[in-house]
mmCIF file of C-alpha atoms in Angstrom:
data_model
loop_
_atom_site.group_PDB
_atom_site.id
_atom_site.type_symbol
_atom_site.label_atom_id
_atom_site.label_comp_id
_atom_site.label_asym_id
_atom_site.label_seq_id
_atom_site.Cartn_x
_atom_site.Cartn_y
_atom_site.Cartn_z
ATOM 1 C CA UNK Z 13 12.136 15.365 8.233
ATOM 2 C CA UNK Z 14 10.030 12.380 8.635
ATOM 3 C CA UNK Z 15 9.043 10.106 5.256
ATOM 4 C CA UNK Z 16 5.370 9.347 5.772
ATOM 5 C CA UNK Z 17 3.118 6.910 3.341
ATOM 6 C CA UNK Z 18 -0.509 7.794 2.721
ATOM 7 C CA UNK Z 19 -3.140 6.081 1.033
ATOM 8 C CA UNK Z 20 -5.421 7.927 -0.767
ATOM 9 C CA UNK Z 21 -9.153 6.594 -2.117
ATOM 10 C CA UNK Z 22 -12.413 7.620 -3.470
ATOM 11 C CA UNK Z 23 -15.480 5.742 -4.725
ATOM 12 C CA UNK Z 24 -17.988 8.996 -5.286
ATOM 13 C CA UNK Z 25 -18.040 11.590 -8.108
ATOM 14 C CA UNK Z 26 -14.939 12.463 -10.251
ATOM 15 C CA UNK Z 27 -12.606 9.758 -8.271
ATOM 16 C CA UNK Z 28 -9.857 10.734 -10.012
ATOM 17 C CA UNK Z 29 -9.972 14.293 -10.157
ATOM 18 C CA UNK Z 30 -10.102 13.732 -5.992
ATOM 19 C CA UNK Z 31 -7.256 11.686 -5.482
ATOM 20 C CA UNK Z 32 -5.286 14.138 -8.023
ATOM 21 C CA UNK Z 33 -6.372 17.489 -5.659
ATOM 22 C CA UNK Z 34 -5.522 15.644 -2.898
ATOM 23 C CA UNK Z 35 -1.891 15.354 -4.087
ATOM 24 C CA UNK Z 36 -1.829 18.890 -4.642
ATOM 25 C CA UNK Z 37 -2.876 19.869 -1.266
ATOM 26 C CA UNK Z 38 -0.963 17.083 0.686
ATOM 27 C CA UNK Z 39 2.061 18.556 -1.393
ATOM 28 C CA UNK Z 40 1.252 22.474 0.094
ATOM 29 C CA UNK Z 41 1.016 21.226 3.705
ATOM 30 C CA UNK Z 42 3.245 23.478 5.583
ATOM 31 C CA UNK Z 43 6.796 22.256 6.304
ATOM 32 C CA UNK Z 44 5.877 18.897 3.956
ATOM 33 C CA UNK Z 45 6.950 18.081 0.215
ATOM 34 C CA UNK Z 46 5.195 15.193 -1.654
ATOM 35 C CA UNK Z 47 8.153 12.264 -3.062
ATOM 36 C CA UNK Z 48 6.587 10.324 -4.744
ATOM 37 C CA UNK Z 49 2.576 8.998 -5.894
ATOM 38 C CA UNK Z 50 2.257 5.443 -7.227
ATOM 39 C CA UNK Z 51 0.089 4.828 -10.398
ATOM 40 C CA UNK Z 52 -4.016 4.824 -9.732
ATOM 41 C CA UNK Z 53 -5.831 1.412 -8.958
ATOM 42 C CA UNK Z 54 -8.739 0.321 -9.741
ATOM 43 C CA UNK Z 55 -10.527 -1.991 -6.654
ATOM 44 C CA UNK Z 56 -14.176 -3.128 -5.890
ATOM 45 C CA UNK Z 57 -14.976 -1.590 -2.293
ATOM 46 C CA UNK Z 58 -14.559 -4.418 0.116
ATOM 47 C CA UNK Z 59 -17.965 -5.017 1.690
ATOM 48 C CA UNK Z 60 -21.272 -3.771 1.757
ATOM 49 C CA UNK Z 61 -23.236 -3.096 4.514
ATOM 50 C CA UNK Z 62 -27.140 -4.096 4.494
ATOM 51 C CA UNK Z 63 -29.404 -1.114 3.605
ATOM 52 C CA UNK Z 64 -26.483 0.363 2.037
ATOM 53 C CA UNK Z 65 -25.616 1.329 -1.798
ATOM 54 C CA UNK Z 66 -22.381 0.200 -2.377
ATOM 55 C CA UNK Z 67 -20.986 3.255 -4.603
ATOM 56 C CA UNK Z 68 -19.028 2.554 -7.278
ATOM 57 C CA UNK Z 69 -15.429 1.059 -7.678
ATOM 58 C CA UNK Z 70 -12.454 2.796 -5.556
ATOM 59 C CA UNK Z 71 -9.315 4.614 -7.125
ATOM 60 C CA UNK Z 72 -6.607 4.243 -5.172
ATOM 61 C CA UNK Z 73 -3.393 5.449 -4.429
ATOM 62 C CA UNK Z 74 -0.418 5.960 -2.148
ATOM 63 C CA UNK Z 75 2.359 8.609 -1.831
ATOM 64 C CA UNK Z 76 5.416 9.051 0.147
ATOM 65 C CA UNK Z 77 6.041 12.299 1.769
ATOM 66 C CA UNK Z 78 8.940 14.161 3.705
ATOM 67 C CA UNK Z 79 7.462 16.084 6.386
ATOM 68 C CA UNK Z 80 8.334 18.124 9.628
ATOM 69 C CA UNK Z 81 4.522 18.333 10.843
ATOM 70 C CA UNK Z 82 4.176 15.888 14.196
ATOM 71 C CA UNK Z 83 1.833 13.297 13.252
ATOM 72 C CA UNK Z 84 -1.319 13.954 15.063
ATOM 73 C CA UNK Z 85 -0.921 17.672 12.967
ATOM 74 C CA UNK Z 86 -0.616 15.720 9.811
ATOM 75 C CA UNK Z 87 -3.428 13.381 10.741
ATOM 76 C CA UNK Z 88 -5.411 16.501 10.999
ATOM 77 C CA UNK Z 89 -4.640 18.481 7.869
ATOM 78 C CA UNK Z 90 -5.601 15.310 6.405
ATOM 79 C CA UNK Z 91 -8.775 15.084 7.443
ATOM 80 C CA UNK Z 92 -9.253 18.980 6.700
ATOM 81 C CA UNK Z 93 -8.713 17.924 3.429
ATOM 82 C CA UNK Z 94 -10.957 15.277 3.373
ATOM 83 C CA UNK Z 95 -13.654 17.577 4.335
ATOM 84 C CA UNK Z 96 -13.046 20.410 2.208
ATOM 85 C CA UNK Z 97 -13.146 17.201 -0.522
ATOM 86 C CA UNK Z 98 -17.203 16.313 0.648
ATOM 87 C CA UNK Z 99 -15.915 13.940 2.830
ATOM 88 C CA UNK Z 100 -19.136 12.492 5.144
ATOM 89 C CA UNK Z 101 -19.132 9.391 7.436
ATOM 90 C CA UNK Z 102 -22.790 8.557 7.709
ATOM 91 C CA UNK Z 103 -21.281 4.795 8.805
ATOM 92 C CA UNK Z 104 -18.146 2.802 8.783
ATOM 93 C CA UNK Z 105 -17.005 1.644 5.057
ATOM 94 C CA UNK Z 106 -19.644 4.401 3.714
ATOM 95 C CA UNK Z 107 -18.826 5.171 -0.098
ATOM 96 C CA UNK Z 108 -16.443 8.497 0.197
ATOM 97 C CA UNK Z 109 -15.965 10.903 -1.882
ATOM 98 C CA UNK Z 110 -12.118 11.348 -0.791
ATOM 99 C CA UNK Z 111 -10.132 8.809 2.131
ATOM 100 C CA UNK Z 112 -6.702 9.755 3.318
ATOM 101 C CA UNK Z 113 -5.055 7.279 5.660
ATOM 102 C CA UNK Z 114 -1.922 7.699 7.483
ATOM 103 C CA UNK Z 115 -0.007 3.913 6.971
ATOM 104 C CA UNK Z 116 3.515 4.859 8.049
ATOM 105 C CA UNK Z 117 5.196 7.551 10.166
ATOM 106 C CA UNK Z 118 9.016 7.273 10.099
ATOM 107 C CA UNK Z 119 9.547 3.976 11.473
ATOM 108 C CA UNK Z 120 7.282 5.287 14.584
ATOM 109 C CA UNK Z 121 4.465 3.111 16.722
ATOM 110 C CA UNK Z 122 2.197 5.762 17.608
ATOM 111 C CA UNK Z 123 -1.263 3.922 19.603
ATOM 112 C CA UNK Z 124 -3.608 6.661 20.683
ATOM 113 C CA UNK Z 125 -7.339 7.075 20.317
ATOM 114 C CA UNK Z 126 -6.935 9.199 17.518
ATOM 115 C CA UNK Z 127 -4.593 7.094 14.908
ATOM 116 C CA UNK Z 128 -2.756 3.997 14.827
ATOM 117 C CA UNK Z 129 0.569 3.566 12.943
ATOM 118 C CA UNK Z 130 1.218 1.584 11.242
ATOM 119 C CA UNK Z 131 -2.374 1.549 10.038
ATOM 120 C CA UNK Z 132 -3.571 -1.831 11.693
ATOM 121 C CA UNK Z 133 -5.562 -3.475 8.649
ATOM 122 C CA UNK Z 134 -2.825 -2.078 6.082
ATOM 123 C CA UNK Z 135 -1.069 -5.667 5.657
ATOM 124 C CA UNK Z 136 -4.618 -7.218 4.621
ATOM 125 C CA UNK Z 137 -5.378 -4.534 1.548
ATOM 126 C CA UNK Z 138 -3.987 -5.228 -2.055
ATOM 127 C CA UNK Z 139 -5.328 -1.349 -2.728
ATOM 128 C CA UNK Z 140 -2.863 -0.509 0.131
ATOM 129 C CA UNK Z 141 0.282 -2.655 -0.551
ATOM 130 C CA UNK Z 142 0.317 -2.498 -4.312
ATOM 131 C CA UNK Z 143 0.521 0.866 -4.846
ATOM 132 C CA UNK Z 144 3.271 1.218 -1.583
ATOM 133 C CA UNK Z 145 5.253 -1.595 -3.487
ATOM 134 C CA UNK Z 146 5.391 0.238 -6.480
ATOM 135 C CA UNK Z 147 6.513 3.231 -4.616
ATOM 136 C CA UNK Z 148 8.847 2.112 -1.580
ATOM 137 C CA UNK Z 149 9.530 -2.198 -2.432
ATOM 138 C CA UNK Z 150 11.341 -1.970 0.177
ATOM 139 C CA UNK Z 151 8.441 -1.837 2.569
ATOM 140 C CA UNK Z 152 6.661 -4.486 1.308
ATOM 141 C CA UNK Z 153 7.371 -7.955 1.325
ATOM 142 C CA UNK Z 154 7.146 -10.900 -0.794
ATOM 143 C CA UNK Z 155 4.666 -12.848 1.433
ATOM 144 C CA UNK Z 156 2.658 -9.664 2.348
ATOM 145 C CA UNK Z 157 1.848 -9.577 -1.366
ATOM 146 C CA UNK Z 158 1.104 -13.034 -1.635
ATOM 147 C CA UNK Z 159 -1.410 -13.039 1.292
ATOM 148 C CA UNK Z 160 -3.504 -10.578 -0.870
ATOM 149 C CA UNK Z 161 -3.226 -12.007 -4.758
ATOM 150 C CA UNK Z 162 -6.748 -12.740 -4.678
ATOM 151 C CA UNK Z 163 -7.898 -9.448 -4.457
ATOM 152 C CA UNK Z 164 -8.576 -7.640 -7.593
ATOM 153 C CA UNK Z 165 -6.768 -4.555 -7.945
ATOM 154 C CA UNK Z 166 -6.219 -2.998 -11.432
ATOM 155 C CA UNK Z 167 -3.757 -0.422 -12.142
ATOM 156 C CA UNK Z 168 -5.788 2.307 -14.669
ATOM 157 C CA UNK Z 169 -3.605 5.164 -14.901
ATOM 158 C CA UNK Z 170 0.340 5.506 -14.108
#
């Protein structure tokens, strides 16, 4: 078994309600069990792009998972999921109606064209490093929290 992080996040329709399914069906992967799922933030999205509506505010998450399933197979169930969620990507940083990211792996480097882990902007996202403090403080560290205190995060719901 492998202990995998994932950060969840939504910004369209019944937030919430997605991040909450998404548990649910990250927890009946095959050969995976969900650990543990940090309380539900509250963050502004980080930019918007010219042209574009911004969406609303993000809820965001991350959970901790044991898992047998090689990563590039759990990269893709999660972006089943995603889809089977409404998930479109009409551009980069569009509004989403569920995003699953793959941060950690074991303590694996994987570098393909498919996914990166660690996920390479994790260390610069409070939405990211709050909720994976809560969950696993030992992967986090002092200064990687202090390098994002200025951005707002908010937790609404443990």
């Amino acid at each position: 078994m492998v202990t995998a992080f994932i950060a969840l996040g939504a910004n369209l329709g019944d937030a919430v309600a997605a991040i909450r399914q998404a548990v649910v069906c990250l927890n009946a992967l095959p050969l995976s069990v969900v650990k543990k799922t940090s309380s539900l933030y509250k963050t502004a999205p980080l930019e918007t792009l010219p042209g574009h509506a911004p969406g609303g505010d993000y809820i965001n998450a991350v959970l901790e998972m044991q898992t047998q399933l090689p990563a590039p197979m759990l990269l893709h169930s999660m972006q089943q999921i995603e889809r089977a969620a409404g998930r479109e990507r009409p551009h980069s940083n569009a509004p989403r109606t569920l995003d699953l990211d793959l941060l950690l792996y074991g303590d694996g480097r994987i570098d393909s064209a498919q996914l990166t882990v660690p996920h390479p902007r994790m260390w610069q996202r409070a939405f990211v490093l709050v909720p994976l403090s809560e969950i696993a403080p030992e992967r986090v560290g002092t200064a990687q929290l202090g390098a994002v205190k200025n951005q707002q995060i908010e937790r609404v719901e443990r």
